[in-house]
CSV table of C-alpha atoms in Angstrom, one decimal:
chain,number,residue,atom,x,y,z
A,163,GLN,CA,0.1,-0.1,0.1
A,164,VAL,CA,1.4,3.4,-1.1
A,165,GLN,CA,-0.2,6.8,-0.2
A,166,LEU,CA,0.4,10.4,-1.7
A,167,VAL,CA,-0.4,13.6,0.9
A,168,GLU,CA,-0.4,17.2,-0.3
A,169,SER,CA,0.1,20.1,2.1
A,170,GLY,CA,1.0,23.8,1.1
A,171,GLY,CA,-2.5,24.9,-0.8
A,172,GLY,CA,-4.2,28.4,0.1
A,173,LEU,CA,-5.9,31.5,-0.7
A,174,VAL,CA,-3.2,34.1,-1.8
A,175,GLN,CA,-3.6,37.0,-3.9
A,176,ALA,CA,-2.2,37.6,-7.8
A,177,GLY,CA,1.7,38.2,-7.9
A,178,GLU,CA,2.6,36.1,-4.6
A,179,SER,CA,3.9,32.8,-4.3
A,180,LEU,CA,3.1,29.4,-2.7
A,181,ARG,CA,5.2,25.9,-2.3
A,182,LEU,CA,3.3,22.5,-2.6
A,183,SER,CA,4.5,19.3,-0.9
A,184,CYS,CA,3.6,16.1,-1.2
A,185,ALA,CA,5.1,13.2,0.4
A,186,ALA,CA,4.8,9.3,-0.3
A,187,SER,CA,4.6,6.5,2.2
A,188,GLY,CA,4.2,3.0,2.3
A,189,THR,CA,6.1,-0.5,1.5
A,190,ILE,CA,8.3,1.4,-0.9
A,191,SER,CA,11.1,-0.3,-3.3
A,192,SER,CA,11.5,3.1,-5.5
A,193,ILE,CA,9.8,5.9,-6.9
A,194,ASN,CA,10.2,6.9,-10.6
A,195,ASP,CA,8.5,9.8,-11.9
A,196,MET,CA,6.8,12.3,-9.7
A,197,GLY,CA,4.6,15.4,-10.4
A,198,TRP,CA,1.9,17.8,-10.1
A,199,TYR,CA,-1.2,18.3,-12.4
A,200,ARG,CA,-4.2,20.4,-11.5
A,201,GLN,CA,-7.7,20.6,-12.4
A,202,ALA,CA,-9.6,23.7,-12.7
A,203,PRO,CA,-13.4,24.1,-12.5
A,204,GLY,CA,-15.1,23.2,-15.6
A,205,LYS,CA,-11.7,21.9,-17.1
A,206,GLN,CA,-10.3,18.8,-17.5
A,207,ARG,CA,-7.2,17.8,-15.3
A,208,GLU,CA,-3.9,19.3,-16.8
A,209,LEU,CA,0.0,18.6,-16.4
A,210,VAL,CA,1.9,21.1,-14.3
A,211,ALA,CA,5.4,19.7,-14.1
A,212,THR,CA,6.7,16.3,-13.7
A,213,LYS,CA,10.3,15.5,-12.4
A,214,GLY,CA,12.0,12.1,-13.5
A,215,SER,CA,14.7,9.8,-10.8
A,216,GLY,CA,17.4,10.9,-12.8
A,217,GLY,CA,16.6,14.6,-12.4
A,218,SER,CA,14.9,15.2,-16.0
A,219,THR,CA,11.9,18.0,-15.9
A,220,ASN,CA,9.1,18.6,-17.9
A,221,TYR,CA,6.7,21.4,-17.7
A,222,ALA,CA,3.2,23.1,-19.1
A,223,ASP,CA,3.6,26.3,-21.4
A,224,SER,CA,1.5,28.0,-19.3
A,225,VAL,CA,3.7,27.7,-15.8
A,226,LYS,CA,7.1,27.7,-17.3
A,227,GLY,CA,9.6,30.4,-16.0
A,228,ARG,CA,7.2,30.8,-13.1
A,229,PHE,CA,6.9,27.3,-11.4
A,230,THR,CA,9.8,24.9,-10.1
A,231,ILE,CA,9.8,21.3,-9.5
A,232,SER,CA,11.8,19.9,-7.0
A,233,ARG,CA,12.1,16.6,-5.1
A,234,ASP,CA,14.2,15.1,-2.3
A,235,ASN,CA,14.6,11.4,-2.9
A,236,ALA,CA,15.3,10.3,0.9
A,237,LYS,CA,12.3,12.1,2.0
A,238,ASN,CA,10.2,10.6,-0.9
A,239,THR,CA,8.6,14.1,-1.4
A,240,VAL,CA,8.2,16.0,-4.0
A,241,TYR,CA,7.6,19.8,-4.3
A,242,LEU,CA,6.2,22.3,-6.2
A,243,GLN,CA,7.3,26.4,-6.0
A,244,MET,CA,4.8,28.4,-7.3
A,245,ASN,CA,5.8,32.1,-8.2
A,246,THR,CA,3.8,34.8,-9.7
A,247,LEU,CA,0.6,33.4,-9.1
A,248,THR,CA,-2.4,34.5,-11.3
A,249,PRO,CA,-6.1,33.8,-11.2
A,250,ASP,CA,-5.8,31.4,-14.0
A,251,ASP,CA,-3.6,29.0,-11.6
A,252,THR,CA,-6.5,28.4,-9.3
A,253,ALA,CA,-7.4,24.8,-9.3
A,254,VAL,CA,-7.1,21.3,-7.3
A,255,TYR,CA,-3.3,20.6,-6.9
A,256,TYR,CA,-2.9,16.5,-7.4
A,257,CYS,CA,0.2,14.6,-6.7
A,258,ASN,CA,1.3,11.9,-9.2
A,259,ALA,CA,3.8,9.0,-9.0
A,260,ARG,CA,4.6,5.9,-10.5
A,261,ILE,CA,6.4,3.9,-7.8
A,262,ARG,CA,7.6,0.4,-7.4
A,263,LEU,CA,6.7,-1.6,-4.5
A,264,LEU,CA,8.7,-3.6,-2.4
A,265,GLY,CA,9.5,-7.1,-4.3
A,266,SER,CA,7.9,-6.2,-7.6
A,267,VAL,CA,9.5,-4.9,-10.8
A,268,ARG,CA,5.9,-3.4,-11.5
A,269,LEU,CA,5.4,0.5,-11.7
A,270,ASN,CA,2.1,1.6,-10.3
A,271,ASN,CA,0.7,4.6,-10.4
A,272,TYR,CA,-0.5,6.4,-7.6
A,273,TRP,CA,-2.4,9.5,-6.9
A,274,GLY,CA,-2.7,12.1,-3.8
A,275,GLN,CA,-6.0,13.7,-2.4
A,276,GLY,CA,-5.4,16.7,-3.9
A,277,THR,CA,-4.8,20.2,-2.1
A,278,GLN,CA,-6.8,23.5,-3.4
A,279,VAL,CA,-4.9,26.4,-4.2
A,280,THR,CA,-7.2,29.9,-4.9
A,281,VAL,CA,-5.6,33.1,-6.5
A,282,SER,CA,-7.5,36.2,-6.2
A,283,SER,CA,-7.3,39.5,-8.5
């Protein structure tokens, strides 16, 4: 069993910053990719940023230059530093990870419960 728990969401004004955290726990052997997705009201869930175990990153065009994804592999934790926030960033942000369980070669996909980010004008 694996759990992903997000934290750090909240209400901020446009131009301000937030940092999200997501910690994975359970019978984990290794973690491959970790990342963040978001879903705004009336819109589909979209990729925000991902980071591979080797350090490669991928960002949505809408956040490139403003958001930074990082990982602390010793803590099985991924972070998302969000700067210069705008109302268009308002969404529920979900942590995602591909994780190999102890004693298995299979990579499974896991999701956190989500954390709300609201940016006012």
